[in-house]
Short mmCIF file of C-alpha atoms and ligand atoms in Angstrom, two decimals:
data_model
loop_
_atom_site.label_atom_id
_atom_site.label_comp_id
_atom_site.label_asym_id
_atom_site.label_seq_id
_atom_site.Cartn_x
_atom_site.Cartn_y
_atom_site.Cartn_z
CA THR A 181 27.76 30.83 -23.70
CA PHE A 182 24.64 30.88 -21.77
CA HIS A 183 21.30 32.75 -22.96
CA PHE A 184 20.69 33.93 -18.91
CA ASP A 185 22.30 36.46 -16.44
CA ILE A 186 23.49 34.30 -13.28
CA ASN A 187 23.32 37.46 -11.13
CA LYS A 188 19.40 38.41 -12.48
CA ILE A 189 19.00 34.30 -11.15
CA ARG A 190 20.42 34.78 -8.10
CA GLN A 191 18.77 37.46 -7.05
CA GLN A 192 14.96 35.92 -7.32
CA PHE A 193 16.55 33.24 -4.37
CA PRO A 194 16.07 35.63 -1.26
CA ILE A 195 17.74 33.13 0.98
CA LEU A 196 21.54 33.91 -1.10
CA ASP A 197 21.56 36.73 1.35
CA ARG A 198 21.74 35.09 4.35
CA GLU A 199 24.99 35.04 5.83
CA ILE A 200 25.68 31.49 7.75
CA ASN A 201 28.54 31.90 10.55
CA GLY A 202 29.26 35.65 9.19
CA LYS A 203 30.06 34.28 5.65
CA PRO A 204 27.76 34.72 2.79
CA LEU A 205 25.72 31.36 2.01
CA ILE A 206 27.01 28.95 -0.24
CA TYR A 207 24.13 26.22 -1.19
CA PHE A 208 24.96 22.84 -2.39
CA ASP A 209 22.70 20.97 -0.63
CA ASN A 210 19.99 20.57 -3.59
CA GLY A 211 20.14 17.28 -4.30
CA ALA A 212 18.50 17.01 -0.65
CA SER A 213 16.08 20.06 -0.93
CA SER A 214 16.43 23.00 -3.22
CA GLN A 215 16.46 26.99 -1.99
CA LYS A 216 13.32 28.50 -3.84
CA PRO A 217 12.95 31.65 -6.14
CA GLN A 218 10.76 34.25 -5.27
CA MET A 219 8.64 34.03 -7.89
CA VAL A 220 7.28 30.53 -6.11
CA LEU A 221 7.34 32.31 -2.90
CA ASP A 222 5.24 34.62 -4.24
CA ALA A 223 2.50 31.64 -5.76
CA ILE A 224 1.71 31.07 -2.21
CA ASP A 225 1.32 33.77 -0.95
CA ASN A 226 -0.75 35.09 -3.82
CA TYR A 227 -2.53 31.33 -3.75
CA TYR A 228 -3.26 31.83 0.40
CA GLY A 229 -3.89 35.83 0.50
CA LYS A 230 -6.41 35.32 -2.91
CA PHE A 231 -7.75 32.05 -3.94
CA ASN A 232 -7.67 30.13 -1.17
CA ALA A 233 -10.89 27.72 -0.86
CA ASN A 234 -11.33 23.82 -1.29
CA VAL A 235 -10.76 22.53 -4.43
CA HIS A 236 -13.58 20.39 -6.45
CA ARG A 237 -16.22 20.73 -3.94
CA GLY A 238 -17.30 23.68 -3.88
CA ILE A 239 -19.96 25.70 -5.96
CA HIS A 240 -19.11 29.07 -5.10
CA THR A 241 -16.50 31.00 -6.67
CA LEU A 242 -13.43 30.34 -5.23
CA SER A 243 -13.36 26.88 -5.12
CA GLN A 244 -13.61 26.69 -8.55
CA GLU A 245 -11.06 29.31 -9.23
CA ALA A 246 -8.66 27.41 -7.08
CA THR A 247 -9.41 24.16 -8.84
CA VAL A 248 -8.61 25.56 -12.20
CA MET A 249 -5.28 26.45 -10.71
CA MET A 250 -4.76 23.30 -9.68
CA GLU A 251 -6.04 21.42 -12.49
CA ASN A 252 -3.76 23.81 -14.85
CA SER A 253 -0.77 23.13 -12.75
CA ARG A 254 -1.71 19.50 -13.69
CA GLU A 255 -1.27 20.23 -17.08
CA LYS A 256 1.88 22.39 -17.01
CA ILE A 257 2.97 19.24 -15.06
CA GLN A 258 1.63 16.84 -18.09
CA LYS A 259 3.41 18.50 -20.63
CA PHE A 260 6.78 19.23 -18.52
CA ILE A 261 7.12 14.91 -18.69
CA HIS A 262 5.80 14.72 -21.93
CA ALA A 263 2.42 12.59 -20.54
CA GLU A 264 -0.25 11.82 -23.01
CA HIS A 265 -2.97 12.84 -20.76
CA PRO A 266 -3.66 14.96 -17.37
CA HIS A 267 -4.98 12.51 -15.66
CA GLU A 268 -2.29 10.71 -15.52
CA ILE A 269 -0.85 12.74 -12.82
CA ILE A 270 -1.29 11.62 -9.97
CA PHE A 271 -0.34 14.55 -7.01
CA THR A 272 1.70 13.29 -4.26
CA ARG A 273 2.79 14.53 -0.88
CA GLY A 274 6.72 13.32 -2.94
CA THR A 275 8.69 10.90 -4.36
CA THR A 276 8.02 8.45 -1.37
CA GLU A 277 4.88 8.29 -1.40
CA GLY A 278 4.81 7.60 -5.39
CA ILE A 279 6.60 5.01 -4.75
CA ASN A 280 4.00 3.80 -1.76
CA LEU A 281 1.65 4.01 -3.94
CA VAL A 282 1.91 1.81 -6.73
CA ALA A 283 3.74 -0.84 -4.12
CA ARG A 284 0.12 -0.97 -2.54
CA GLY A 285 -1.37 -0.46 -5.47
CA ILE A 286 -0.36 -3.78 -6.98
CA GLN A 287 0.07 -6.05 -4.47
CA ASN A 288 -3.12 -7.65 -5.40
CA LEU A 289 -1.88 -8.47 -9.10
CA ILE A 290 2.05 -9.74 -7.42
CA ASN A 291 2.05 -13.44 -5.85
CA SER A 292 4.55 -15.50 -4.71
CA ASN A 293 6.16 -16.96 -7.96
CA ASP A 294 6.76 -13.22 -9.39
CA GLU A 295 9.68 -10.85 -9.06
CA ILE A 296 10.25 -7.51 -8.32
CA LEU A 297 13.77 -6.11 -9.36
CA ILE A 298 15.46 -2.99 -8.30
CA SER A 299 19.17 -2.19 -8.13
CA GLU A 300 21.44 -1.26 -5.78
CA ILE A 301 22.33 2.46 -6.71
CA GLU A 302 18.41 2.85 -4.78
CA HIS A 303 17.50 5.19 -1.88
CA HIS A 304 15.96 3.98 0.12
CA SER A 305 12.45 5.00 -0.77
CA ASN A 306 12.85 3.09 -3.97
CA ILE A 307 14.04 -0.11 -2.02
CA VAL A 308 11.88 -0.44 1.26
CA PRO A 309 8.73 -0.15 -0.14
CA TRP A 310 9.16 -3.46 -1.97
CA GLN A 311 11.14 -5.11 0.52
CA MET A 312 7.48 -4.89 2.43
CA LEU A 313 5.50 -5.33 -1.10
CA CYS A 314 7.76 -8.93 -1.00
CA GLN A 315 7.35 -9.34 2.97
CA LYS A 316 3.88 -9.61 2.11
CA THR A 317 3.20 -11.44 -1.16
CA GLY A 318 6.11 -14.22 -0.76
CA ALA A 319 7.33 -12.30 -4.66
CA LYS A 320 10.58 -12.40 -4.46
CA LEU A 321 13.41 -9.12 -4.20
CA LYS A 322 15.94 -8.78 -7.08
CA TYR A 323 18.79 -6.32 -7.56
CA ILE A 324 20.67 -5.12 -10.70
CA PRO A 325 24.29 -5.35 -9.02
CA LEU A 326 26.48 -1.92 -8.69
CA LEU A 327 30.00 -2.13 -10.22
CA ASP A 328 32.87 -0.46 -8.18
CA ASP A 329 33.17 2.09 -10.91
CA GLY A 330 29.85 3.63 -10.09
CA THR A 331 27.70 2.10 -12.90
CA LEU A 332 25.10 -0.45 -13.04
CA ASP A 333 25.85 -3.82 -14.33
CA ILE A 334 23.84 -3.92 -17.08
CA SER A 335 25.76 -7.12 -18.86
CA GLN A 336 23.16 -9.23 -15.97
CA LEU A 337 20.24 -8.03 -17.03
CA ASP A 338 19.70 -11.08 -19.37
CA GLU A 339 19.32 -13.37 -16.20
CA LEU A 340 17.79 -10.99 -13.89
CA ILE A 341 14.77 -10.28 -15.96
CA THR A 342 12.78 -13.49 -16.83
CA GLU A 343 8.94 -14.17 -17.53
CA LYS A 344 8.50 -14.02 -13.49
CA THR A 345 9.49 -10.52 -13.42
CA LYS A 346 6.53 -8.32 -12.83
CA LEU A 347 8.02 -4.52 -11.79
CA VAL A 348 11.84 -3.23 -12.17
CA ALA A 349 12.29 -0.14 -10.37
CA VAL A 350 15.37 1.87 -11.11
CA ASN A 351 16.26 5.96 -9.97
CA GLN A 352 17.13 7.84 -13.10
CA ILE A 353 20.31 9.57 -11.82
CA SER A 354 21.57 8.90 -8.46
CA ASN A 355 21.03 11.09 -5.49
CA ALA A 356 24.14 9.21 -3.90
CA LEU A 357 26.64 9.77 -6.19
CA GLY A 358 24.86 11.28 -8.99
CA THR A 359 25.41 9.23 -11.82
CA ILE A 360 23.27 8.58 -14.63
CA ASN A 361 21.50 4.83 -15.01
CA PRO A 362 20.55 3.65 -18.52
CA ILE A 363 17.11 3.33 -18.08
CA GLU A 364 16.26 3.03 -21.70
CA LYS A 365 17.94 -0.04 -21.53
CA ILE A 366 16.70 -0.97 -18.46
CA ILE A 367 13.07 -0.65 -19.66
CA LYS A 368 13.72 -2.08 -23.38
CA LYS A 369 14.59 -5.29 -21.68
CA ALA A 370 12.01 -5.23 -19.34
CA HIS A 371 9.48 -4.65 -21.30
CA GLN A 372 11.12 -7.20 -23.66
CA ALA A 373 9.65 -9.62 -20.35
CA GLY A 374 6.59 -8.24 -20.71
CA ALA A 375 7.14 -6.10 -16.27
CA TRP A 376 6.32 -2.78 -15.89
CA VAL A 377 9.00 -0.38 -15.23
CA LEU A 378 8.74 2.44 -12.06
CA ILE A 379 11.27 5.00 -12.61
CA ASP A 380 12.79 7.71 -9.55
CA ALA A 381 13.98 10.58 -11.42
CA ALA A 382 13.67 12.57 -8.06
CA GLN A 383 16.82 13.64 -8.77
CA SER A 384 16.77 13.71 -12.79
CA ALA A 385 13.19 16.29 -12.77
CA PRO A 386 15.24 18.41 -11.82
CA HIS A 387 18.06 18.84 -14.24
CA THR A 388 16.95 17.03 -17.09
CA PRO A 389 14.26 17.17 -20.13
CA ILE A 390 12.36 14.23 -19.61
CA ASP A 391 10.20 12.75 -21.95
CA VAL A 392 7.80 9.99 -20.53
CA GLN A 393 6.68 8.79 -23.59
CA LYS A 394 9.58 8.38 -25.43
CA LEU A 395 10.87 6.85 -22.70
CA ASP A 396 8.20 4.62 -22.37
CA ALA A 397 7.85 4.56 -18.79
CA ASP A 398 4.90 2.77 -17.05
CA PHE A 399 5.21 4.63 -13.89
CA LEU A 400 7.60 7.68 -13.32
CA VAL A 401 7.98 8.99 -9.84
CA PHE A 402 9.21 13.09 -8.44
CA SER A 403 9.30 15.60 -5.76
CA GLY A 404 8.60 19.03 -6.01
CA HIS A 405 11.06 20.17 -3.58
CA LYS A 406 14.58 19.63 -5.29
CA MET A 407 12.94 21.35 -8.08
CA TYR A 408 12.43 24.63 -6.85
CA ALA A 409 8.43 23.52 -5.13
CA PRO A 410 7.67 23.83 -1.08
CA THR A 411 7.67 20.36 0.00
CA GLY A 412 5.11 18.19 0.73
CA VAL A 413 3.95 18.15 -3.13
CA GLY A 414 5.42 15.70 -5.86
CA ILE A 415 3.51 13.45 -8.57
CA LEU A 416 3.55 10.10 -10.27
CA TYR A 417 2.87 9.39 -13.27
CA GLY A 418 1.54 6.08 -14.64
CA LYS A 419 0.13 4.76 -18.20
CA GLU A 420 -3.65 5.48 -17.97
CA THR A 421 -4.14 1.67 -19.00
CA ILE A 422 -2.42 0.27 -16.03
CA LEU A 423 -2.56 2.97 -13.12
CA ASP A 424 -6.69 1.52 -14.05
CA GLN A 425 -5.27 -1.59 -12.69
CA LEU A 426 -3.89 -0.91 -9.81
CA ASP A 427 -5.81 -0.98 -6.09
CA PRO A 428 -6.61 2.79 -4.69
CA PHE A 429 -3.85 3.84 -1.68
CA HIS A 430 -5.67 5.68 0.40
CA GLY A 431 -9.66 6.00 1.22
CA GLY A 432 -11.57 8.38 1.51
CA GLY A 433 -13.40 11.43 0.22
CA GLU A 434 -12.87 12.54 -3.15
CA MET A 435 -11.60 9.54 -4.52
CA ILE A 436 -15.42 7.83 -4.48
CA LYS A 437 -18.18 7.75 -7.17
CA GLU A 438 -20.79 6.19 -4.13
CA VAL A 439 -19.81 5.00 -1.15
CA PHE A 440 -22.46 3.16 0.44
CA MET A 441 -22.83 1.41 4.20
CA ASP A 442 -21.35 -1.82 3.33
CA HIS A 443 -18.85 -0.80 0.02
CA SER A 444 -17.85 2.09 -2.35
CA THR A 445 -17.43 2.23 -6.11
CA TYR A 446 -14.31 4.72 -6.89
CA ALA A 447 -13.93 7.89 -9.33
CA GLY A 448 -11.82 7.39 -11.86
CA LEU A 449 -8.31 9.24 -12.77
CA PRO A 450 -6.37 10.98 -10.89
CA PHE A 451 -8.76 10.98 -8.26
CA LYS A 452 -9.53 7.19 -7.36
CA PHE A 453 -5.59 8.02 -5.72
CA GLU A 454 -5.70 11.40 -4.64
CA ALA A 455 -7.97 10.87 -0.97
CA GLY A 456 -8.93 13.72 0.85
CA THR A 457 -7.95 17.03 0.99
CA PRO A 458 -5.18 17.59 -1.43
CA ASN A 459 -2.13 19.79 -0.27
CA ILE A 460 -3.66 22.64 -2.52
CA GLU A 461 -1.53 25.59 -2.64
CA GLY A 462 1.82 22.88 -3.28
CA ASN A 463 -0.09 21.52 -6.07
CA ILE A 464 -0.85 24.49 -7.90
CA VAL A 465 3.29 26.18 -7.17
CA LEU A 466 4.42 22.88 -8.29
CA GLY A 467 3.27 24.38 -11.35
CA THR A 468 5.28 27.54 -11.07
CA ALA A 469 8.05 26.16 -9.94
CA ILE A 470 7.55 24.44 -13.42
CA ASP A 471 7.52 27.50 -15.22
CA PHE A 472 10.58 29.01 -13.54
CA MET A 473 12.79 26.22 -15.12
CA GLU A 474 11.09 26.60 -18.20
CA SER A 475 11.79 30.82 -18.30
CA ILE A 476 15.32 29.93 -18.35
CA GLY A 477 15.07 26.60 -20.11
CA ILE A 478 15.22 22.79 -19.10
CA GLN A 479 17.71 21.93 -21.66
CA THR A 480 19.54 25.41 -20.63
CA ILE A 481 19.81 24.46 -17.21
CA HIS A 482 20.73 21.13 -17.69
CA ASN A 483 23.86 22.10 -19.68
CA TYR A 484 25.17 25.12 -17.13
CA GLU A 485 24.93 22.32 -14.35
CA HIS A 486 26.70 20.01 -16.22
CA GLU A 487 29.60 22.77 -16.49
CA LEU A 488 29.89 23.56 -12.58
CA LEU A 489 30.05 19.70 -12.05
CA ASP A 490 32.50 19.36 -14.80
CA TYR A 491 34.54 22.31 -13.10
CA ALA A 492 33.91 21.19 -10.02
CA THR A 493 35.32 17.35 -11.00
CA ASN A 494 38.17 18.88 -12.25
CA GLN A 495 39.63 21.10 -9.38
CA LEU A 496 38.58 17.94 -7.05
CA SER A 497 40.45 15.56 -8.71
CA GLU A 498 43.63 18.28 -8.54
CA LEU A 499 43.94 17.29 -4.92
CA GLU A 500 45.44 13.87 -4.37
CA GLU A 501 43.49 13.52 -1.07
CA VAL A 502 40.25 13.57 -2.80
CA GLN A 503 38.53 10.32 -3.40
CA ILE A 504 35.75 10.85 -5.89
CA TYR A 505 32.68 8.25 -6.44
CA ALA A 506 31.88 7.43 -9.93
CA LYS A 507 34.73 10.10 -11.03
CA ASP A 508 34.77 8.34 -14.47
CA ALA A 509 30.64 7.36 -15.21
CA PRO A 510 28.13 9.69 -16.52
CA ARG A 511 26.94 12.02 -14.05
CA SER A 512 25.03 14.81 -13.24
CA GLY A 513 23.87 17.79 -11.06
CA ALA A 514 25.93 16.20 -8.46
CA ILE A 515 29.44 14.92 -7.13
CA SER A 516 30.64 12.56 -4.11
CA PHE A 517 33.53 12.92 -2.55
CA ASN A 518 35.64 11.50 0.63
CA LEU A 519 39.04 12.70 1.86
CA ASN A 520 41.34 9.14 2.02
CA LEU A 521 42.77 10.51 5.34
CA ASP A 522 43.49 7.66 7.84
CA GLY A 523 40.14 8.00 10.30
CA VAL A 524 38.84 10.94 9.02
CA HIS A 525 34.75 11.09 8.41
CA PRO A 526 32.67 12.76 5.97
CA SER A 527 30.71 15.13 8.86
CA ASP A 528 34.21 15.98 9.53
CA VAL A 529 34.50 17.93 6.19
CA GLY A 530 30.63 19.01 6.29
CA MET A 531 31.25 21.11 9.64
CA ILE A 532 34.32 22.87 8.67
CA LEU A 533 32.68 23.52 5.78
CA ASP A 534 29.45 25.04 7.11
CA LYS A 535 31.65 27.21 9.52
CA LYS A 536 33.03 28.69 5.84
CA GLY A 537 29.10 29.28 4.65
CA ILE A 538 28.94 26.40 2.48
CA ALA A 539 25.85 23.67 2.74
CA VAL A 540 26.82 20.42 1.88
CA ARG A 541 25.47 16.44 2.76
CA THR A 542 27.34 14.39 4.09
CA GLY A 543 26.60 10.58 5.42
CA HIS A 544 25.02 7.94 2.98
CA HIS A 545 22.34 9.86 1.99
CA CYS A 546 19.53 7.13 2.44
CA ALA A 547 21.27 4.63 0.21
CA GLN A 548 22.98 2.44 2.71
CA PRO A 549 23.84 -0.45 -0.11
CA ILE A 550 25.77 1.70 -1.89
CA MET A 551 28.13 2.65 1.37
CA ARG A 552 28.14 -0.44 2.62
CA LYS A 553 29.47 -1.67 -1.52
CA PHE A 554 32.66 0.66 -1.25
CA GLU A 555 33.37 0.14 2.56
CA ILE A 556 32.28 3.89 3.70
CA PRO A 557 30.40 5.14 6.57
CA GLY A 558 29.32 7.53 3.85
CA THR A 559 30.34 10.59 1.48
CA VAL A 560 30.69 13.98 1.57
CA ARG A 561 28.21 15.51 -1.43
CA ALA A 562 27.58 18.81 -3.62
CA SER A 563 24.59 18.60 -5.54
CA PHE A 564 23.74 22.10 -7.82
CA ALA A 565 20.87 23.84 -8.99
CA ILE A 566 20.96 27.08 -11.75
CA PHE A 567 21.76 29.64 -9.53
CA ASN A 568 25.34 27.83 -8.23
CA THR A 569 28.31 29.40 -9.64
CA LYS A 570 31.98 28.85 -10.86
CA GLU A 571 32.96 30.98 -7.89
CA GLU A 572 31.75 29.68 -5.33
CA ILE A 573 32.74 26.18 -6.71
CA ASP A 574 36.32 28.17 -5.87
CA GLN A 575 34.87 28.73 -2.41
CA LEU A 576 33.84 24.60 -2.23
CA ILE A 577 37.40 23.50 -2.95
CA GLU A 578 40.00 26.23 -0.97
CA GLY A 579 36.92 24.77 1.77
CA VAL A 580 38.48 21.15 1.18
CA LYS A 581 41.85 22.36 1.00
CA LEU A 582 41.72 24.05 4.65
CA SER A 583 39.43 20.50 5.45
CA ILE A 584 42.56 18.54 4.10
CA LYS A 585 44.66 21.00 5.63
CA MET A 586 42.74 20.99 9.56
CA LEU A 587 42.42 16.95 9.43
CA GLY A 588 45.01 15.46 7.88
N1 PMP B 972 14.93 8.54 -4.35
C1 PMP B 972 15.64 9.73 -4.62
C2 PMP B 972 16.55 9.08 -5.88
C3 PMP B 972 15.92 10.53 -3.90
O1 PMP B 972 16.99 11.69 -4.35
C4 PMP B 972 15.32 11.11 -2.72
C5 PMP B 972 15.37 12.26 -2.15
N2 PMP B 972 16.89 12.21 -1.58
C6 PMP B 972 13.81 10.41 -2.49
C7 PMP B 972 13.75 8.93 -3.56
C8 PMP B 972 12.99 10.37 -2.06
O2 PMP B 972 12.24 11.68 -2.37
P1 PMP B 972 11.52 12.26 -0.74
O3 PMP B 972 12.10 12.26 -0.13
O4 PMP B 972 11.02 13.32 -1.32
O5 PMP B 972 9.58 11.52 -0.37
#
C-alpha cells in the first residue's frame, strides 16, 4: 500500500551492509541518531570536493557558490516547515543549541516576577537551559505534570499558564516514550495569556509534516542528525518580529554590522544569530537530507513508520513479561518498554539484543524526571526510520523473547 520500494530505500543506506557480532545490523536507534543515505554521503563529498570555501566573505567564485548552496538550503528548510521567510531559519549545531540560544536571547526580557512553563516529559536540553535562565533572572520554572498513562495533564493548563507566563517550551514528540503531545492546545492557551511558545521538534521533524504558521509556533527547533543529515547541524525557527527582540547568543564575525573599539552594532536576521564560520557542509547537506525525505514524501514516511510502530506494539503486547510505556497514548516513531522481571535492567536486554546485531537505546534517554516519576532506572527504546521493516521487528521480538528466557 506504500508507493515506494523498501529494498531500493535500504540499498541507499550503505551501513545496512554491516554485520554486528556476525549478524546483519538491525538499527532501531534512530531516535538518538539516524543512519545516512548515499545521497547525503555524496553531498558531503560533493561540497568538499567541488565547492569548499568560506561563505558570505569572498568575492571569488567558490565562496559565492558555497554561499548560494547554503542559502538555497535555508530556503529548502523554510519550505519544509512552512515558515514565512528564509531569514526566520537560524542555522545551529542542533536542538540543544537552538534552545540555549532562545533561553539566553530572552534573558534581558525576563524578570523575577515572570514564569517559564515546561513539562515533565522534556529532554534534559529543554529543562536545563530554562533552569539556568531562572537562576539568573529569579523567574519561576513550572512544569505541566506527566500522568501515569504517559500523557501530559493539560487539564491543569488554565492554572499553570497565567499572565506571568512569558514562555512555554514543550516537545512535540517525546524521545523517551514516543508520545505525541497536544502542542496545538498548549500553543493556543499560551497565546491567550500572551506567552511565547517554543516547540522542541527533535523527534517530530524526522517523522511528521510540520507547518509552523499553521501551528502558530513562536520558536521551533530540531537537529539534522535525527533526520538523515550529518551531526553538528540543526535549526532554530523563530517569528521575525520575535527574533528581532532577542539578544544575540554568540558575538563574533558575521553577526555584526559595524565594530568599534567600545561597541558594535549587529547584523539583521538571520546573521545576527550566526557568529563565526558556520558548519557550511552540514548546513548544505541538511537540505539534501530534506530532498531525500521529500523524494519519499513526509506523509508517506509518517504513515509507514506508524505501521511499523503499530506492528511492534501489537507483537510486544503479546509477551506478558513486557511492559510498554504510554502504550495507549498517541505515539509516533518510538516504543519504550521494559521486562517486568525482578532485577532486570534495561541494559541487560540491550546487551542481548546487541549480540543479535540489534541496536536499541537503553537508559534514561536524557529524561530523568520521567524515569523518576515511573520509578524505573530507564527503558529499552526501539525507534524507527524509513529503512526499517516488519521483518526486522520480528527479529526484535525474537531477541526480546530470548532476553526473557535468559534473564527470567
Ligand atoms: N529534544 C529531544 C526531544 C531529543 O530527542 C533530543 C535528542 N535526543 C534533543 C532535544 C537534543 O538534541 P541534540 O542532542 O541533537 O541537540
